Short mmCIF file of C-alpha atoms in Angstrom, two decimals:
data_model
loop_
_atom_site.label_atom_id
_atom_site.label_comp_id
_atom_site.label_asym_id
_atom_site.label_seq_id
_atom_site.Cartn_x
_atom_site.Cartn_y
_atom_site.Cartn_z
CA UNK A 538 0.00 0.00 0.00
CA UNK A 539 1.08 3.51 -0.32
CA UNK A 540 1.32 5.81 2.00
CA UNK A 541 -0.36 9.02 2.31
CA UNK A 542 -0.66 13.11 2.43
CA UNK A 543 -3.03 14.28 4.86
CA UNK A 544 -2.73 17.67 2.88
CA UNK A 545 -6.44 17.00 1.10
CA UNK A 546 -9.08 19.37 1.97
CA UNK A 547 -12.49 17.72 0.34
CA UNK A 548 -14.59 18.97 -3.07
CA UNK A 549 -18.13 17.61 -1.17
CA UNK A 550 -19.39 16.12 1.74
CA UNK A 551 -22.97 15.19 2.64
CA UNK A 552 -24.35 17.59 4.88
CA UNK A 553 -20.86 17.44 6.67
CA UNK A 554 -19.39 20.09 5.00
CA UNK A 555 -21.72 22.52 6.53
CA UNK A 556 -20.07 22.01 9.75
CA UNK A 557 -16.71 21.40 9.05
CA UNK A 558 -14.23 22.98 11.05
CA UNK A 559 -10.41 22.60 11.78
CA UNK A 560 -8.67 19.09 9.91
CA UNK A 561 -5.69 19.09 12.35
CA UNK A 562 -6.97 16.45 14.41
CA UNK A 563 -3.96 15.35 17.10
CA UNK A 564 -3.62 17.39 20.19
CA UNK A 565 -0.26 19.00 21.01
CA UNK A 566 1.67 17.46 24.67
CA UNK A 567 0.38 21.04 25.76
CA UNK A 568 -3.88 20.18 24.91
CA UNK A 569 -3.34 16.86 26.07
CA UNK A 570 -1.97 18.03 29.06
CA UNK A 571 -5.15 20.61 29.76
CA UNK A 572 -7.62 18.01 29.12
CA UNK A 573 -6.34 15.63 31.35
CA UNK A 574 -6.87 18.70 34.20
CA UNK A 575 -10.30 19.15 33.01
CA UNK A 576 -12.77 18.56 35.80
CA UNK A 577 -13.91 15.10 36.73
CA UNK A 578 -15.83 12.82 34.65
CA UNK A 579 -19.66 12.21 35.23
CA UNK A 580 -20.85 9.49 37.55
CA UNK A 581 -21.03 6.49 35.66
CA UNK A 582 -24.07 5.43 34.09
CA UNK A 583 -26.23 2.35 34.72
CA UNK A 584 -24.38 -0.57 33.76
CA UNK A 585 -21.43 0.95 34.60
CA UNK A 586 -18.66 0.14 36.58
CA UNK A 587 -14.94 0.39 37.16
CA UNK A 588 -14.53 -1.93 40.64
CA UNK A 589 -12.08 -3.92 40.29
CA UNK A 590 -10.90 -2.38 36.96
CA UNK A 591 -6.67 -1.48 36.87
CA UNK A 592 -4.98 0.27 34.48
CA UNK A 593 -3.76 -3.17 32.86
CA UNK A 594 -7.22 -4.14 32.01
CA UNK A 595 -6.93 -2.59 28.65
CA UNK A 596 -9.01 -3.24 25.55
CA UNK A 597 -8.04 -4.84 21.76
CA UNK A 598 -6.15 -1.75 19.82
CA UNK A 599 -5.56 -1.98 16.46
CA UNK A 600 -1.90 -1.55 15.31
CA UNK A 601 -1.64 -3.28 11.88
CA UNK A 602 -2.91 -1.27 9.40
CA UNK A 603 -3.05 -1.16 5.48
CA UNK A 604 -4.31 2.13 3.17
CA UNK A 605 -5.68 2.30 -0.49
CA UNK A 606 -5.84 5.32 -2.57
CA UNK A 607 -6.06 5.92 -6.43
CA UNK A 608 -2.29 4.60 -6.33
CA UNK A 609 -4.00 0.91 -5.39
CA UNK A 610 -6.99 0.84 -8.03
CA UNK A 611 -9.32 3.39 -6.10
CA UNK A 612 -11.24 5.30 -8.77
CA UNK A 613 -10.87 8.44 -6.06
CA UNK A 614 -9.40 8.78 -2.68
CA UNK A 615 -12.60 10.87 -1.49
CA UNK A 616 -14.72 8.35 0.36
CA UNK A 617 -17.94 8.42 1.21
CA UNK A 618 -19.21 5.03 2.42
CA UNK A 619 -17.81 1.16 2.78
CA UNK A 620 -19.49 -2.33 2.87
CA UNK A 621 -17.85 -5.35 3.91
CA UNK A 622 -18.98 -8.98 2.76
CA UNK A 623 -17.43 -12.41 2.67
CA UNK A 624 -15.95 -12.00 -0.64
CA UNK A 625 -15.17 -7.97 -1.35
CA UNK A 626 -15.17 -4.85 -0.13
CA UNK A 627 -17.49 -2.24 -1.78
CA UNK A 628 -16.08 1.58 -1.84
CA UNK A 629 -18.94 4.46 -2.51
CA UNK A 630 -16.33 7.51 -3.67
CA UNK A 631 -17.01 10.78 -5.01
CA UNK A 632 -16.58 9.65 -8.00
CA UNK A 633 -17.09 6.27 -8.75
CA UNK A 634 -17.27 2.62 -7.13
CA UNK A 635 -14.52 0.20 -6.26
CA UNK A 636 -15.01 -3.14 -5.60
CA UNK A 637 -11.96 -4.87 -3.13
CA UNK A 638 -11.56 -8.52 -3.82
CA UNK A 639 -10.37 -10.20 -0.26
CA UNK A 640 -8.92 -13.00 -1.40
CA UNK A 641 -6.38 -11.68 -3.98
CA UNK A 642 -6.30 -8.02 -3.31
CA UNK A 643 -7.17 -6.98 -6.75
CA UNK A 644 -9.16 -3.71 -6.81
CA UNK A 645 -12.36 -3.35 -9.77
CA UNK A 646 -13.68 0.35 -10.69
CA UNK A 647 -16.63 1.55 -11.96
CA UNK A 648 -17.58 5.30 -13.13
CA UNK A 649 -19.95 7.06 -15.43
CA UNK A 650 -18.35 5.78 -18.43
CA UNK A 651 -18.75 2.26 -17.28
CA UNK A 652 -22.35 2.17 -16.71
CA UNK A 653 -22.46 3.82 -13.39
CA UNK A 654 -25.28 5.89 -13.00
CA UNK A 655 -24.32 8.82 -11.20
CA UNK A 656 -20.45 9.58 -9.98
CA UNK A 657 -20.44 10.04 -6.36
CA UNK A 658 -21.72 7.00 -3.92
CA UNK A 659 -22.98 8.08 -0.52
CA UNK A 660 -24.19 4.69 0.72
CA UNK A 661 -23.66 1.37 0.00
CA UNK A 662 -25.69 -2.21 1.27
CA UNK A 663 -25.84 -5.64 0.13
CA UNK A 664 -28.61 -8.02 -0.23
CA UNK A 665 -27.90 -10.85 1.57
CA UNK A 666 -30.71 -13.48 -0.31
CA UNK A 667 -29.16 -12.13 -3.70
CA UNK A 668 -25.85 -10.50 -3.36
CA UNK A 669 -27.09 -7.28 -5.20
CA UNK A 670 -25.55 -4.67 -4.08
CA UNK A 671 -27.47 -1.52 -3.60
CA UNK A 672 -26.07 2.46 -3.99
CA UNK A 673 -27.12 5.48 -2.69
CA UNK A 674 -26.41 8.27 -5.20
CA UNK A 675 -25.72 12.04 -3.99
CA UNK A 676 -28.36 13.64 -6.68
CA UNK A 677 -29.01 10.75 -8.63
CA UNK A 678 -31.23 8.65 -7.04
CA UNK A 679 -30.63 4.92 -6.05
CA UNK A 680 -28.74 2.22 -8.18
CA UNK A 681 -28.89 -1.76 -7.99
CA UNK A 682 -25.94 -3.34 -8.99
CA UNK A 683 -26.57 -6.71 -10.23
CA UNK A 684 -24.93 -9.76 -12.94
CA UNK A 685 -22.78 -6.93 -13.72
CA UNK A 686 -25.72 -4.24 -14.37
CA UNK A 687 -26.35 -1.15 -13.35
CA UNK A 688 -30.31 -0.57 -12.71
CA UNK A 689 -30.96 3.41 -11.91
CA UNK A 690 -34.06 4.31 -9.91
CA UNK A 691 -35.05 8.26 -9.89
CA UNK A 692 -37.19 10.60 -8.97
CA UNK A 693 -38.53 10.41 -12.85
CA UNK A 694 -38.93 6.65 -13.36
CA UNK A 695 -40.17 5.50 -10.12
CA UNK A 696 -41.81 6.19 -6.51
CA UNK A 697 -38.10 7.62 -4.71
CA UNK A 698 -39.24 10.70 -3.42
CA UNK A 699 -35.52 12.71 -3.49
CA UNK A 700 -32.89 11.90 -5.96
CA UNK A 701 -30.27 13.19 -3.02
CA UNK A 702 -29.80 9.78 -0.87
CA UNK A 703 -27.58 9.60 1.90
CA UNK A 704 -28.65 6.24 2.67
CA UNK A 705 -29.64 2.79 1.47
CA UNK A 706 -30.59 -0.11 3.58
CA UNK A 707 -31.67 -3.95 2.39
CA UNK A 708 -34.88 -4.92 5.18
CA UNK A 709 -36.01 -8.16 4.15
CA UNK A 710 -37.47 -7.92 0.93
CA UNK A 711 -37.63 -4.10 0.83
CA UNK A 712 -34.95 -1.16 -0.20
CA UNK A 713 -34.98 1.72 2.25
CA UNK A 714 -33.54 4.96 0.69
CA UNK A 715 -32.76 8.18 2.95
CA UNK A 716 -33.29 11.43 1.45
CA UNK A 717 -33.32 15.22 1.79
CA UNK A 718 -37.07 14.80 1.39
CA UNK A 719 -38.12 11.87 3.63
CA UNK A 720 -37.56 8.49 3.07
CA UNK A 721 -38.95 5.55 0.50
CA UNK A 722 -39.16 1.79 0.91
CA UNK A 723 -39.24 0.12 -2.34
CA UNK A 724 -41.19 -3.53 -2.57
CA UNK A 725 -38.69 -6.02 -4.26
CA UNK A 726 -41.23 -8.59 -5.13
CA UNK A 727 -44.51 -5.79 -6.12
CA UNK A 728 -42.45 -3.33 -7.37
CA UNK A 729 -44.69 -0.73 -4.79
CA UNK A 730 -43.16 2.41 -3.51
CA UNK A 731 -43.74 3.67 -0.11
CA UNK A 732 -43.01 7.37 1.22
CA UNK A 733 -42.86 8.52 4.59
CA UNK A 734 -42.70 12.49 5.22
CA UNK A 735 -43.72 14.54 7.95
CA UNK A 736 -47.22 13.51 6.40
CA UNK A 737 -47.29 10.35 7.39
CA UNK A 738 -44.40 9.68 9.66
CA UNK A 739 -43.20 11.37 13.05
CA UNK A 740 -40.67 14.07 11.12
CA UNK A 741 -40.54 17.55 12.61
CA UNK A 742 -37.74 17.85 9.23
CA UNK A 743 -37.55 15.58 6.80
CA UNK A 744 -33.72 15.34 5.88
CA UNK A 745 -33.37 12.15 6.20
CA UNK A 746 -29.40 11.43 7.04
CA UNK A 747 -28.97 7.63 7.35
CA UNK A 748 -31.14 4.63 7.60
CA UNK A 749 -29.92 0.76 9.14
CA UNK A 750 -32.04 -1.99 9.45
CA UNK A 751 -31.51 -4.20 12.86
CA UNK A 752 -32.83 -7.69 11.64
CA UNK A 753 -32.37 -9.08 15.38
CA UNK A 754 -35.27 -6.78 15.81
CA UNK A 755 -37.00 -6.19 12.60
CA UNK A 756 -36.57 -2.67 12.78
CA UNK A 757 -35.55 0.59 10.75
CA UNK A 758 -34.01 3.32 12.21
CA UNK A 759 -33.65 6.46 10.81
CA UNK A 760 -31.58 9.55 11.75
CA UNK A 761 -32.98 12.85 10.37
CA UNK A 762 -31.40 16.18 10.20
CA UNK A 763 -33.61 17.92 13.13
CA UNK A 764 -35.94 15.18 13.72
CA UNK A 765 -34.00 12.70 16.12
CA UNK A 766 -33.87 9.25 15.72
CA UNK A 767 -36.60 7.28 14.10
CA UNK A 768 -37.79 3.88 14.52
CA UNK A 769 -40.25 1.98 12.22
CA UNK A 770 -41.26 -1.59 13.40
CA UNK A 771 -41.42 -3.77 10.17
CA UNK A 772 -44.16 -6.00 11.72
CA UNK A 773 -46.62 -3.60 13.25
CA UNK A 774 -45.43 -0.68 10.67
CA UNK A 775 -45.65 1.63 13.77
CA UNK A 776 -43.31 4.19 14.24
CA UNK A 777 -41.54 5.47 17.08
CA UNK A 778 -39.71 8.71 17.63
CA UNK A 779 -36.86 9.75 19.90
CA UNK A 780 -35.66 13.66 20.11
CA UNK A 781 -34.18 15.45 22.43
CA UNK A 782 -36.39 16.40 25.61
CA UNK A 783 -35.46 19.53 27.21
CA UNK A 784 -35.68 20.77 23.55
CA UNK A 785 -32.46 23.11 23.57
CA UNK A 786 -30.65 23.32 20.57
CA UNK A 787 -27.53 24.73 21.58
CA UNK A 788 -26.45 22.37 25.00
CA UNK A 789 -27.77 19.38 26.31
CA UNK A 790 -29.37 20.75 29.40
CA UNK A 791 -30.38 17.68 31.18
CA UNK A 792 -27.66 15.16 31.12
CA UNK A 793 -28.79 11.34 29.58
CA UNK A 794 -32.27 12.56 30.01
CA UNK A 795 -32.28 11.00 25.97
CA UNK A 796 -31.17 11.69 22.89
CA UNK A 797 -28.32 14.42 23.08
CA UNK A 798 -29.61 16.02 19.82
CA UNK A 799 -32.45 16.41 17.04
CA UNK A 800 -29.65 16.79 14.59
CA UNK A 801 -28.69 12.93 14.19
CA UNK A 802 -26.22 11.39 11.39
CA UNK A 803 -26.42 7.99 11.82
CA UNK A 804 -28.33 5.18 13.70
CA UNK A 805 -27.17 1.19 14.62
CA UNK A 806 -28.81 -1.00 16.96
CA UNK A 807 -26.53 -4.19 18.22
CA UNK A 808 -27.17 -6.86 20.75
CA UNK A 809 -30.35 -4.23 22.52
CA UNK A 810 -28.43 -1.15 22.35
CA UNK A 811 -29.23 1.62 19.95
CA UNK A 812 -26.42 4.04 19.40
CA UNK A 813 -26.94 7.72 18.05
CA UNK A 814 -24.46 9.96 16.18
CA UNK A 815 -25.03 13.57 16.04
CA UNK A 816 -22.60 16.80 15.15
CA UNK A 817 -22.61 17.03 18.93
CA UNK A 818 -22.03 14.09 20.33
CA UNK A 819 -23.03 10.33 20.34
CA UNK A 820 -25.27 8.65 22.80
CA UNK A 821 -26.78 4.85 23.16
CA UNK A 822 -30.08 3.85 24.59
CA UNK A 823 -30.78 0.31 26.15
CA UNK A 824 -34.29 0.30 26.43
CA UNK A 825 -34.26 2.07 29.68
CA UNK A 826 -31.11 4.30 30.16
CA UNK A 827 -29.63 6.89 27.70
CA UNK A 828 -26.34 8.12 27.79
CA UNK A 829 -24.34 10.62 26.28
CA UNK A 830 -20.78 10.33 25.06
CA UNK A 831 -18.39 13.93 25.01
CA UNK A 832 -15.00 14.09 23.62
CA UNK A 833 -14.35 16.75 26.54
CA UNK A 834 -14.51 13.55 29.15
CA UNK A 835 -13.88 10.11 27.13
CA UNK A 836 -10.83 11.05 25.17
CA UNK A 837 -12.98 10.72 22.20
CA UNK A 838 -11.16 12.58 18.90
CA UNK A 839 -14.10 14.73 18.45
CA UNK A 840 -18.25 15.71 18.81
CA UNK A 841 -18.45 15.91 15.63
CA UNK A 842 -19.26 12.58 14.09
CA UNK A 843 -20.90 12.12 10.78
CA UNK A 844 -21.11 8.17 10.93
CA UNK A 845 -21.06 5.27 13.35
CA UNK A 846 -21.42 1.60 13.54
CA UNK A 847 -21.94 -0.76 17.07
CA UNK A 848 -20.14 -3.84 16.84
CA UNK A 849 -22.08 -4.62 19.98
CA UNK A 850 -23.75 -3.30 22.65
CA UNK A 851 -20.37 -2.41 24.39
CA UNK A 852 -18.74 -1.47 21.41
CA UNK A 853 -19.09 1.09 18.83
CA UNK A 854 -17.32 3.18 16.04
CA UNK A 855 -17.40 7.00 15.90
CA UNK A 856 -16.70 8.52 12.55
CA UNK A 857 -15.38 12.30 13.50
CA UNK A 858 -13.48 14.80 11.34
CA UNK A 859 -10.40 14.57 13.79
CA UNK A 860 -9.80 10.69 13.87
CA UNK A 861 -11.78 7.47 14.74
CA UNK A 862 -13.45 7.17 18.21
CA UNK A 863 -14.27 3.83 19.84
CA UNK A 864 -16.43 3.23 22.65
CA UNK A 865 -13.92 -0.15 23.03
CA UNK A 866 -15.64 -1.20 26.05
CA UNK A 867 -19.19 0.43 27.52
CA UNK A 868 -19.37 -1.31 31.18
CA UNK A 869 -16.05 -0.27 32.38
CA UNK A 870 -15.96 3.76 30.32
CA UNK A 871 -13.11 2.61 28.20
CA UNK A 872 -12.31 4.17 24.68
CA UNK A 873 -9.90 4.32 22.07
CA UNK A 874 -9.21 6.77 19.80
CA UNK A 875 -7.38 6.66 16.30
CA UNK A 876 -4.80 9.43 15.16
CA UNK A 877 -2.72 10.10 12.11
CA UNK A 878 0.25 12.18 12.17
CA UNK A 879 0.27 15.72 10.09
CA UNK A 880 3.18 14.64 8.19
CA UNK A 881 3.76 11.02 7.76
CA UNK A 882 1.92 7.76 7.39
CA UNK A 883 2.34 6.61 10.81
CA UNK A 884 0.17 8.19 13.86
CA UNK A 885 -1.11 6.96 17.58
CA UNK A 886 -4.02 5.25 19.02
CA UNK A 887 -4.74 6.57 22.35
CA UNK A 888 -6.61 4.72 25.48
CA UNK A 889 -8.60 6.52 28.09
CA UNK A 890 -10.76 5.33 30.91
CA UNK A 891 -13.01 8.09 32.51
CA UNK A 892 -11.59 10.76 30.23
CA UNK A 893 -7.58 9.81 31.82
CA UNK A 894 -5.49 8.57 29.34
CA UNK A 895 -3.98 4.97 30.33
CA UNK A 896 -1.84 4.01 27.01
CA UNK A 897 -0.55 5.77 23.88
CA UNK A 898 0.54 3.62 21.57
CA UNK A 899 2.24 4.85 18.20
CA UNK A 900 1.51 3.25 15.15
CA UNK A 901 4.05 2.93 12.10
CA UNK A 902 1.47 3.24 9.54
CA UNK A 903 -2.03 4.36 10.62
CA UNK A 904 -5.66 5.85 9.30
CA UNK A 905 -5.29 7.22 5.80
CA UNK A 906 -6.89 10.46 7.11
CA UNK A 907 -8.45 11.94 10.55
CA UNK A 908 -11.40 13.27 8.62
CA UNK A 909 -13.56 10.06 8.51
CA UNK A 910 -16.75 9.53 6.97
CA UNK A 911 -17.76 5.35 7.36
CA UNK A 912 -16.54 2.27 8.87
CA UNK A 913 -18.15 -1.37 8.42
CA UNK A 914 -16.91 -4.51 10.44
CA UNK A 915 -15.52 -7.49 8.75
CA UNK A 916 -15.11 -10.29 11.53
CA UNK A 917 -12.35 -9.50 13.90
CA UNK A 918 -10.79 -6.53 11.04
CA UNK A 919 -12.53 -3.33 10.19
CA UNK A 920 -12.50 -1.11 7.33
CA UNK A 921 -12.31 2.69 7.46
CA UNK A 922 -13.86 5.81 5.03
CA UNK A 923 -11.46 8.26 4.97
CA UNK A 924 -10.94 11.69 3.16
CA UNK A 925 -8.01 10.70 1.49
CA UNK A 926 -8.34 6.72 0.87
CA UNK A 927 -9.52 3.16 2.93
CA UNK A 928 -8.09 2.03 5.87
CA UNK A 929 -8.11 -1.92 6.82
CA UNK A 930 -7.17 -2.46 10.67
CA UNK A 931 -6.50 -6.09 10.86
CA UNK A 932 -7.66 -7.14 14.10
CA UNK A 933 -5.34 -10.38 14.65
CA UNK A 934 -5.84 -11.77 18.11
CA UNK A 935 -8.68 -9.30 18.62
CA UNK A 936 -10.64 -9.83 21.63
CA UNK A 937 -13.98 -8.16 22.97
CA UNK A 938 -13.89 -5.82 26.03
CA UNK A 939 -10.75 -5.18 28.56
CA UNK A 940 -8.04 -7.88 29.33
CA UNK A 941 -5.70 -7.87 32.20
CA UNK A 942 -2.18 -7.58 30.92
CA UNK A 943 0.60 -9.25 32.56
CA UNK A 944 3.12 -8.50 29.57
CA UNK A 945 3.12 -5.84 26.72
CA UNK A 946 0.32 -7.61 24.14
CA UNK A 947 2.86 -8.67 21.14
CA UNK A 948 0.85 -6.48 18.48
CA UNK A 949 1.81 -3.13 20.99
CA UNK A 950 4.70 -3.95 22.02
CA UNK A 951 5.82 -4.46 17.54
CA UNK A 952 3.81 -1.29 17.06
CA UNK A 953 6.41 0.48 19.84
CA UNK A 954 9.30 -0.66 18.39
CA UNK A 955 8.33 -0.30 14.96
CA UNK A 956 7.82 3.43 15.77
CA UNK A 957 11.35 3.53 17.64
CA UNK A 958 13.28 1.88 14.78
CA UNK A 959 11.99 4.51 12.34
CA UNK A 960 12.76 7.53 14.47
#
């Protein structure tokens, strides 16, 4: 793989780019040093709990990484959106779609001249009955891509009611799209559109930012630009909202009283845990308790996230545009965060407990960028959407929640010395 400039500054980003403030991401000795003397942490939420807990009991960090950019087959290093199955890796850019084969490495590109419908990719999902694999087009609608085809679905030719989709989603035999105008659930086997709008669905706004579909549950969840999170039960086709109570735009005034903002990004429900993304913050809800995760007192890169993914319901992926944040470990307020250096490949992942940083560990070769945009899990490895290419972390030996460590894990203990040898 090559390695990589974080010099890019980005032509478009959904809705992101309306927000988008400083791309330095990694804290000077100085910042680090006046957030660690930032008053004390929160109590800890229900569920919570550090007795017992050392500074050895440390979670799974990923230190092998591996980067893709144009250089490796990408059509373009501006990423929007990545989907992991057995076989590939699909890569939505702004301008085009790669497909990553896992087995020998080899990377496949489509763009406009190739049959692709429209040239930037905002949202990718798979059909796992058929293996079609479904695109969400920034101003062109939604695209099926299947036995090498390219089927286009627009505002024109069928019942999607926006051609600007942030997000598709595969539930059951239906094809959710998000929109900047509500969202539409296309029948595979009648060929029937549904829309929902403020009309017919709980939306106070009807930008519709992301949409996941939690087949544990048989349930949609939708996060809308001003409207909270969403939830649409598949069975009962009833909907259920959740915004922000104390109704302040500006702070969350009542702590964990629910969801930290109406402005959501992104929605993903794992194991009974929903967990939110907003410019502001991220939160997760298990049925009972809300709480609210700050980068002021986890160690978290940054508030603003425009993306995330649980792996569990004591894990989770942030997406932020100063590195990757990780709640690595719920019950005990452990998290990770993901760095790349200004001026080389190489960069640091960081562990904090309560907001106090425990480990930093530098990384030879890290995150293509700090401005990321998607993640998907593949297994025990996970791939990253970066500004400025993909990012693989290989998760050998990965293991869920905190271990005791006797010893310096092997895969730290390389990274370290890696880092040392090339100093």
């Amino acid at each position: 793989m090559r390695s990589l400039s974080s010099s890019w500054r980005p032509l478009l980003l959904p809705a992101a780019v309306l927000f988008a403030g400083s791309w330095t991401a990694v804290a000077s000795a100085g910042e680090s040093a006046q957030a660690q003397s930032e008053p004390a942490p929160p109590a800890l939420a229900f569920g919570q709990s550090v007795d017992g807990v050392s500074d050895e009991d440390l979670p799974y960090i990923y230190t092998e990484w591996e980067n893709y950019t144009v250089e490796d087959g990408l059509p373009n290093d501006h990423l929007f959106s990545v989907r992991a199955t057995a076989e590939a890796v699909w890569i939505g850019t702004e301008n085009g779609l790669a497909r990553l084969d896992k087995k020998t490495g080899a990377i496949q590109s489509w763009k406009e001249e190739d049959g692709l419908p429209w040239r930037a990719i905002t949202s990718i999902d798979v059909d796992p009955k058929t293996g079609d694999v479904w695109l969400g087009l920034f101003g062109g609608g939604v695209a099926r891509f299947s036995g090498g085809r390219f089927d286009h679905f627009h505002q024109l030719n069928s019942g999607l009611v926006n051609d600007v989709v942030y997000g598709v989603a595969v539930e059951n035999n239906h094809i959710w799209a998000a929109t900047t105008a509500g969202a539409s659930r296309y029948d595979l086997v009648t060929g029937k559109w549904d829309i929902y709008t403020e009309k017919n669905a709980p939306m106070e706004e009807i930008w519709n930012y992301s949409v996941s579909y939690a087949p544990t549950v048989n349930k949609v969840f939708l996060a809308i630009w001003g409207s909270g999170c969403l939830e649409f039960d598949v069975a009962t086709e009833k909907w259920k909202d959740y915004i922000d109570p104390d109704k302040e735009m500006e702070i969350d005034l009542y702590r964990d009283d629910g969801i930290i903002h109406v402005i959501t990004t992104a929605a993903s429900f794992a194991d009974g845990a929903l967990w939110v993304s907003a410019y502001f913050g991220c939160c997760r809800y298990d049925g009972r308790h809300w709480r609210g995760f700050y980068a002021h007192e986890t160690g978290l890169p940054s508030d603003f996230t425009n993306f995330l993914k649980a792996r569990s319901a004591d894990e989770a992926w942030f997406c932020t545009d100063k590195g990757v944040g990780v709640v690595a470990h719920y019950p005990t307020d452990t998290y990770v965060a993901y760095y790349r250096n200004a001026d080389n490949p190489g960069g640091v992942a960081k562990v904090f407990r309560r907001g106090r940083l425990l480990r930093e560990v530098p990384l030879e070769i890290s995150i293509a960028h700090n401005f990321i945009i998607g993640v998907d899990f593949d297994g025990d490895d996970v791939w990253v959407a970066t500004a400025h290419g993909l990012s693989h972390g290989i998760g050998k030996g990965y293991y869920r929640g905190v271990k005791r460590l006797t010893q310096e894990p092997q895969s730290i203990a390389a990274a370290s010395s890696a880092s040392a040898d090339s100093k």
